[in-house]
Coordinates of C-alpha atoms in Angstrom, one line a residue:
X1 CA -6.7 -13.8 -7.6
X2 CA -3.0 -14.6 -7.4
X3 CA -0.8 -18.1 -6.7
X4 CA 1.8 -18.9 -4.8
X5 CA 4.2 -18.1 -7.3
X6 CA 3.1 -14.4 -7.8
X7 CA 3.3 -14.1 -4.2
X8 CA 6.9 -15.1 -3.9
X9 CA 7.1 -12.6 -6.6
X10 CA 5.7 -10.0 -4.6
X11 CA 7.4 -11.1 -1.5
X12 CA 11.1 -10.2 -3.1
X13 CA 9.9 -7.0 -4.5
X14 CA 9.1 -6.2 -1.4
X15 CA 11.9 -6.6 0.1
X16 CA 13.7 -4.8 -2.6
X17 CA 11.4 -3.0 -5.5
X18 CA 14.3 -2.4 -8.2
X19 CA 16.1 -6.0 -7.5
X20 CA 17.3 -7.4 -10.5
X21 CA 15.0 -10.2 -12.4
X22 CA 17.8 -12.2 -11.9
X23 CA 18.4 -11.6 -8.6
X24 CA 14.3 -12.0 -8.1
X25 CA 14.1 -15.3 -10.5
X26 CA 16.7 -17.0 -8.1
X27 CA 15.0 -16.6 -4.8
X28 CA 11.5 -17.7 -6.2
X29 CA 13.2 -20.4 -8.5
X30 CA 11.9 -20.1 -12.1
X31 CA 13.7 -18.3 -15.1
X32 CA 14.2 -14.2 -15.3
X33 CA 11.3 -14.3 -17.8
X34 CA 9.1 -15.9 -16.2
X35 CA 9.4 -13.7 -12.6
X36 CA 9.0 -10.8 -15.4
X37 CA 5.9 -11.7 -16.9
X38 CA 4.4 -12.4 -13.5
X39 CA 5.2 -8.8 -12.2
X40 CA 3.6 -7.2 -15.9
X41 CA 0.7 -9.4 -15.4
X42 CA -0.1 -8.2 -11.3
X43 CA 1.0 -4.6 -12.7
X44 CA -1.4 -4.4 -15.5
X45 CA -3.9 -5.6 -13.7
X46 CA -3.0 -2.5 -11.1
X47 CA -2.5 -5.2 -8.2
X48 CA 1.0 -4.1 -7.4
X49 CA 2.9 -1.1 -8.0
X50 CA 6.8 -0.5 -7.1
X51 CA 7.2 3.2 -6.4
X52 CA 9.7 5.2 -5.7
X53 CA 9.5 6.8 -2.5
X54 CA 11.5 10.0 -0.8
X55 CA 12.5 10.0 2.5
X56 CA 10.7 13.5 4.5
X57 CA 13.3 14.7 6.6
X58 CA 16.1 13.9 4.8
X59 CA 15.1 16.2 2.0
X60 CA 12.9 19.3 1.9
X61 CA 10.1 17.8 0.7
X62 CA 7.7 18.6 3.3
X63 CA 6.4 16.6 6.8
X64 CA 3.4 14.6 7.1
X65 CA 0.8 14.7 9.1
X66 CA -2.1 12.4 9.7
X67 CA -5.7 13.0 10.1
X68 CA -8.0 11.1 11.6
X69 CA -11.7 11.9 10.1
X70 CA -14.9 11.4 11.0
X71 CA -17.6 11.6 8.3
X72 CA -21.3 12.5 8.0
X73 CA -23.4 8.9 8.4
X74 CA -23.3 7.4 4.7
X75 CA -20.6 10.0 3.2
X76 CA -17.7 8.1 4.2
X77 CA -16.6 6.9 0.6
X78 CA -18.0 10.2 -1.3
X79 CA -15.8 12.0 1.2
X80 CA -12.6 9.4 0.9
X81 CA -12.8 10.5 -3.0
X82 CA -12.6 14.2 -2.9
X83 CA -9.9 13.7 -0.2
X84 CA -8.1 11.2 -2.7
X85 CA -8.2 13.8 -5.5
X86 CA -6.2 16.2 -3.1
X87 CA -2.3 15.7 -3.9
X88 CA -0.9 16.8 -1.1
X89 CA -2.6 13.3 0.0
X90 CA -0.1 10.4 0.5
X91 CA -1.7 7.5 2.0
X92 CA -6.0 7.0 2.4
X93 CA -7.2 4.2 3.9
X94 CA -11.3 3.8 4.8
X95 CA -11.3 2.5 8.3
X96 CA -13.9 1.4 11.0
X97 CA -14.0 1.9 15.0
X98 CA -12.7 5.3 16.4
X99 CA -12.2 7.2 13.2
X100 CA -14.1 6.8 9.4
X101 CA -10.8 7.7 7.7
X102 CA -7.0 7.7 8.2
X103 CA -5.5 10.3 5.9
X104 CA -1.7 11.6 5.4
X105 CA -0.8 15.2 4.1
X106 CA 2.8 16.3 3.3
X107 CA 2.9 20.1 4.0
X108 CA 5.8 22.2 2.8
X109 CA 5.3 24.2 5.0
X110 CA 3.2 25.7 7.9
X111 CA 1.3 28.1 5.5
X112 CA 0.2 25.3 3.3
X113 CA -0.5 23.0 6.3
X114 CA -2.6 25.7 7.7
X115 CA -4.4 26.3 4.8
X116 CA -5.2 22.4 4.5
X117 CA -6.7 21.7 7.8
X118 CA -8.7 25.1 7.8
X119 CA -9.6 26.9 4.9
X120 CA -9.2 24.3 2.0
X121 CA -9.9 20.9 3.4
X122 CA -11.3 18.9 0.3
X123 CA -15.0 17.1 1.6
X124 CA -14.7 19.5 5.2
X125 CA -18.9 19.9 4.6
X126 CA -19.0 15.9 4.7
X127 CA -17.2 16.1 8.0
X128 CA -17.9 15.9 11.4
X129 CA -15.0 16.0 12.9
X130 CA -11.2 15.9 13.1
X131 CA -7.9 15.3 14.8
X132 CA -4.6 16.0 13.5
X133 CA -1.1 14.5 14.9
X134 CA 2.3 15.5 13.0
X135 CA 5.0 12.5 12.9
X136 CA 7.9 13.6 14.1
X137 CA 10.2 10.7 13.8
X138 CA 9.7 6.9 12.1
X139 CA 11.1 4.1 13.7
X140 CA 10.4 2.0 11.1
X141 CA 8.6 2.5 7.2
X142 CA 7.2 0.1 4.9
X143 CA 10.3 -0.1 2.8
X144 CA 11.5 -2.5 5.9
X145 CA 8.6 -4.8 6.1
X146 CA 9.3 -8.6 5.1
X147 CA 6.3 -10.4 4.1
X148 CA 7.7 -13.6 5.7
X149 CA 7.1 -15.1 2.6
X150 CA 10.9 -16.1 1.5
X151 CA 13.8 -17.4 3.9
X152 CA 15.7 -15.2 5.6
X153 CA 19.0 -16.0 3.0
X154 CA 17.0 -14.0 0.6
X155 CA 16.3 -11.0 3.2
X156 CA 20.2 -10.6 3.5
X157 CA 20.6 -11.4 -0.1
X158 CA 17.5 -8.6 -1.8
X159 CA 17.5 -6.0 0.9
X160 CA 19.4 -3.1 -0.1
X161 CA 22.8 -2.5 2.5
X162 CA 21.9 1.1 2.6
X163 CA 18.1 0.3 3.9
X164 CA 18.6 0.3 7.6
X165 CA 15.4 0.7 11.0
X166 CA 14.8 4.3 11.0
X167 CA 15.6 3.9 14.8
X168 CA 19.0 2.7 14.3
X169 CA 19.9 6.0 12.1
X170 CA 22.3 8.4 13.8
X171 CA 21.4 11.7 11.7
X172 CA 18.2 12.7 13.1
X173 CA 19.5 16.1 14.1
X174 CA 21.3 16.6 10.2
X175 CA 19.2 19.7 8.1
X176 CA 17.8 18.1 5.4
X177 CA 19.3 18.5 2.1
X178 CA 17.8 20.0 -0.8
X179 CA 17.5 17.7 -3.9
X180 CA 19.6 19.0 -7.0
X181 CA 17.6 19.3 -10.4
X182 CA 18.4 16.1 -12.1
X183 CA 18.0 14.0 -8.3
X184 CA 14.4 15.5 -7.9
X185 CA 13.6 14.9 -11.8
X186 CA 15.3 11.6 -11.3
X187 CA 12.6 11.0 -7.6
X188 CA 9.3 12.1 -9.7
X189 CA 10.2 10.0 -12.5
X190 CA 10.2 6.6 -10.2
X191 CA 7.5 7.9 -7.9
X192 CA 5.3 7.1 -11.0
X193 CA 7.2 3.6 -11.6
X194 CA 10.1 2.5 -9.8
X195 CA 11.1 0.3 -12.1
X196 CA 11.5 2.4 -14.7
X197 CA 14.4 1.4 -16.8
X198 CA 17.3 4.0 -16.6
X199 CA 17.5 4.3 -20.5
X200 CA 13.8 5.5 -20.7
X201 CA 14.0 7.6 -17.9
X202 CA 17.0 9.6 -19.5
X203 CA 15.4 9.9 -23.1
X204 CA 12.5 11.1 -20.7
X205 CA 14.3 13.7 -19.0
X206 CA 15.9 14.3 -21.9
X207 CA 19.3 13.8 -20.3
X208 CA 22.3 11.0 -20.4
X209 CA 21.8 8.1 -19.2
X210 CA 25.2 8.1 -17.1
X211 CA 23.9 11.4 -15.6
X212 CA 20.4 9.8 -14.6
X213 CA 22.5 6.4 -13.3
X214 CA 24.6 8.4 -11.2
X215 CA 21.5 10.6 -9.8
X216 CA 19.7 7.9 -8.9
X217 CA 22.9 5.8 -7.4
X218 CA 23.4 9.2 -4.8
X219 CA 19.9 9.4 -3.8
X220 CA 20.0 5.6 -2.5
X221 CA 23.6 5.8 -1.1
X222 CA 22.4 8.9 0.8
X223 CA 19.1 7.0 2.1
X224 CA 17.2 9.3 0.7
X225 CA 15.2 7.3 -2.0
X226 CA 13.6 3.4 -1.3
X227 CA 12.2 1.9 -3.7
X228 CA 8.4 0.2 -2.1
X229 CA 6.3 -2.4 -3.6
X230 CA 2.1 -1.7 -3.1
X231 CA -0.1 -4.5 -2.7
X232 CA -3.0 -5.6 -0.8
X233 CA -1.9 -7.3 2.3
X234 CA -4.3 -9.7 2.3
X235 CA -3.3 -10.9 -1.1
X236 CA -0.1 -12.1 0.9
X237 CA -2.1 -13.9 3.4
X238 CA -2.8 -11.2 6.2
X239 CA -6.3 -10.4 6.3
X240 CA -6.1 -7.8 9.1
X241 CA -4.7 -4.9 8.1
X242 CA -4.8 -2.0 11.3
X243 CA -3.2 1.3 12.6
X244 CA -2.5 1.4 16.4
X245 CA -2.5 5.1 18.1
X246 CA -0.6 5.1 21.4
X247 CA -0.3 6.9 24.4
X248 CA 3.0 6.6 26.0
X249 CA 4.7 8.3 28.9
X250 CA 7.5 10.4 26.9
X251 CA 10.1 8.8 28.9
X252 CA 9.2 5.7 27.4
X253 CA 8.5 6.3 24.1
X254 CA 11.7 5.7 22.5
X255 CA 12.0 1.9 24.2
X256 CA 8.1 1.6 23.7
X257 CA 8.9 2.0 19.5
X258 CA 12.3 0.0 19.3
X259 CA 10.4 -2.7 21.0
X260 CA 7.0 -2.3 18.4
X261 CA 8.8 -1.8 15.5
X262 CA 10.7 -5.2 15.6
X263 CA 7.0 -7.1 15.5
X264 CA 7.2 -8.7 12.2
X265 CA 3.2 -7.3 11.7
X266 CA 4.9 -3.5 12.3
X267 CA 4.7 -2.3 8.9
X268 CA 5.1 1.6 9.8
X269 CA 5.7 3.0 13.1
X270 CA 6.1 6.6 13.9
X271 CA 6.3 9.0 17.2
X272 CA 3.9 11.7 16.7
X273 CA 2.3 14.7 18.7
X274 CA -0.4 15.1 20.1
X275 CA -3.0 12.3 22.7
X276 CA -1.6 9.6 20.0
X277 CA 2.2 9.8 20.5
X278 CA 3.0 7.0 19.1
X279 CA 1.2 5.4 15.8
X280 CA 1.4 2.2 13.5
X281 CA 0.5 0.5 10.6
X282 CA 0.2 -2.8 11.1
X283 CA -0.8 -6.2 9.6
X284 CA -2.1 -10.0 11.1
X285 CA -2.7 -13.1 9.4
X286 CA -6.3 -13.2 10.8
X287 CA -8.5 -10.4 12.4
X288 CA -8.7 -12.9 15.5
X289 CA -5.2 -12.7 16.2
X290 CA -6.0 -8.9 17.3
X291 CA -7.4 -10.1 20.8
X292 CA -4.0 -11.8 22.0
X293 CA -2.0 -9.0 19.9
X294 CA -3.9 -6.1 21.8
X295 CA -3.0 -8.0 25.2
X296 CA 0.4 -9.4 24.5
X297 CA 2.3 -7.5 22.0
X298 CA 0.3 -3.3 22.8
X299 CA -0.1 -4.5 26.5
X300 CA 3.6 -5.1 27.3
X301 CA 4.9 -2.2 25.9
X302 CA 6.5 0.1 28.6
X303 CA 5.2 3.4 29.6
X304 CA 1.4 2.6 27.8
X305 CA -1.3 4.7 29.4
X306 CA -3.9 4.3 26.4
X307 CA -4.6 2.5 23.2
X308 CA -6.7 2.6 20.4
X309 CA -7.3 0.4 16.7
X310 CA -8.9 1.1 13.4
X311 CA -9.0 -1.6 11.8
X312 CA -8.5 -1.1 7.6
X313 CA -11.8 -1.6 5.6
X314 CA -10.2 -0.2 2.0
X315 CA -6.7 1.9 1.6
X316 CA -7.5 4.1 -1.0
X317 CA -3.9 5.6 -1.6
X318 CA -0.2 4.6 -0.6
X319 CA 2.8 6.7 -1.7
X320 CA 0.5 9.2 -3.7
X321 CA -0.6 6.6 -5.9
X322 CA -4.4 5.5 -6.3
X323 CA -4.6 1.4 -4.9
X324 CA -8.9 1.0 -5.5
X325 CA -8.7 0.6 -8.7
X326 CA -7.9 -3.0 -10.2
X327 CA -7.6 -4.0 -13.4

């Protein structure tokens, strides 16, 4: 579907979804045009999508929490569409092995949480069962990942200096601060498309363009907005796409993540409540690799006591937006 040139493409977006075509054009070596026209062309056809993404606890835009469904036999994919409709869903993947679907809700609040899980759950009569956990603190997002695709020159050179490990940050106990009118107009705006120029986002928002510049400029010097590129893994070359849920002793968790989240196949890692305290995204060249990476790399990790792997059949939705359906 895609070459080696798209790709590389991909690969620097990745690494930093609002880099500069210039910037872009030199690490994949053609001319700013041509690194242009290849993103329109993957856009258009809806196989990538740069989005731009808020950070949960560093604003008051609600916490997640992360469902793990089972469905009635054969209403696995009716029930993954009604739960896709629902926009308080943030990610949807269709999975197979201990759990039918994964799904993430972003409550603002207990009320609304509440009223999600047990009085409104879209597709709850195509259900068998649930189990909830709440994240609690990332120790790594998907804004981090590095496709591996590109030396690491370009890593230095792409990766925004404000993007740091979540497990390195030192304001976990900070309140979250409340977006001002023009920031949060500024977030929606490049949630749809986070490469939105600045000029059209202005005569959008019906505001100067100076004024949209500089909103935008706080929100990423704060940390509070990254900027994430969507695509199929397996258009990168990793055909196994998982989540890992994790039992660790709670003395061990926060050496247990530092250690996980600096495997290169780590694309999200999170410690969460509940019998999964620790859970990941993750991604392997080939779905063999899982039986050395369920031995060496979830094996060695200090304090396990249990594990557990769904392995991704079809992600449905990623940072709100819908991903299963190409152009």
């Amino acid at each position: 579907m895609i070459d080696e040139l798209d790709r590389r493409v991909i690969a620097a977006l990745q690494l930093n979804g609002r880099a500069s075509w210039n910037a872009v054009a030199r690490w994949v070596e053609v001319s700013e045009t041509t690194a242009q026209r290849r993103y329109q062309a993957l856009r258009e056809r809806r196989l990538v999508h740069v989005v731009g993404a808020l950070e949960l606890d560093r604003t008051e835009s609600g916490s997640s929490m992360l469902l793990r469904v089972h469905a009635k036999p054969g209403k696995g994919l009716e029930l993954a569409e009604l739960l896709a409709e629902c926009p308080e869903v943030r990610f949807l993947a269709v999975v197979t092995g201990t759990a039918d679907l994964i799904v993430d809700f972003v409550a603002q609040d207990n009320e609304q949480l509440m009223r999600l899980l047990f009085t409104d759950l879209p597709g709850a009569h195509l259900m068998t069962g649930t189990e909830s956990v709440a994240v609690i603190r990332n120790f790594t997002s998907a804004a981090m990942w590095d496709t591996g695709l590109l030396p690491p020159e370009a890593v230095a050179d792409l990766r925004p200096p404000t993007l740091a490990p979540s497990c390195d940050r030192d304001d976990w106990d900070r309140a979250p601060q409340a977006l001002s009118g023009i920031e949060q107009a500024v977030a929606d705006g490049l949630a749809e498309d986070g490469r939105l120029p600045v000029s059209t986002l202005a005569r959008r928002l019906g505001r100067s363009e100076s004024s949209v510049s500089r909103a935008m400029d706080r929100l990423v010097e704060r940390g509070v907005l990254h900027f994430r590129t969507l695509v199929d893994p397996a258009l990168l070359g990793y055909q196994a796409e998982f989540m890992v849920w994790l039992s660790i002793e709670p003395d061990r968790l926060d050496a247990a993540g530092r250690q996980l989240a600096r495997h290169p196949g780590t694309k999200f890692l999170a410690a969460a409540t509940g019998r999964f305290n620790l859970v990941g995204h993750m991604v392997l060249p080939r779905r063999t690799d899982l039986f050395r990476y369920t031995g060496e790399v979830i094996g060695a990790l200090p304090g396990l006591n249990a594990s557990d792997v769904t392995v991704h059949l079809a992600t449905v939705k990623g940072a709100w937006t819908r991903l299963d359906r190409s152009g």
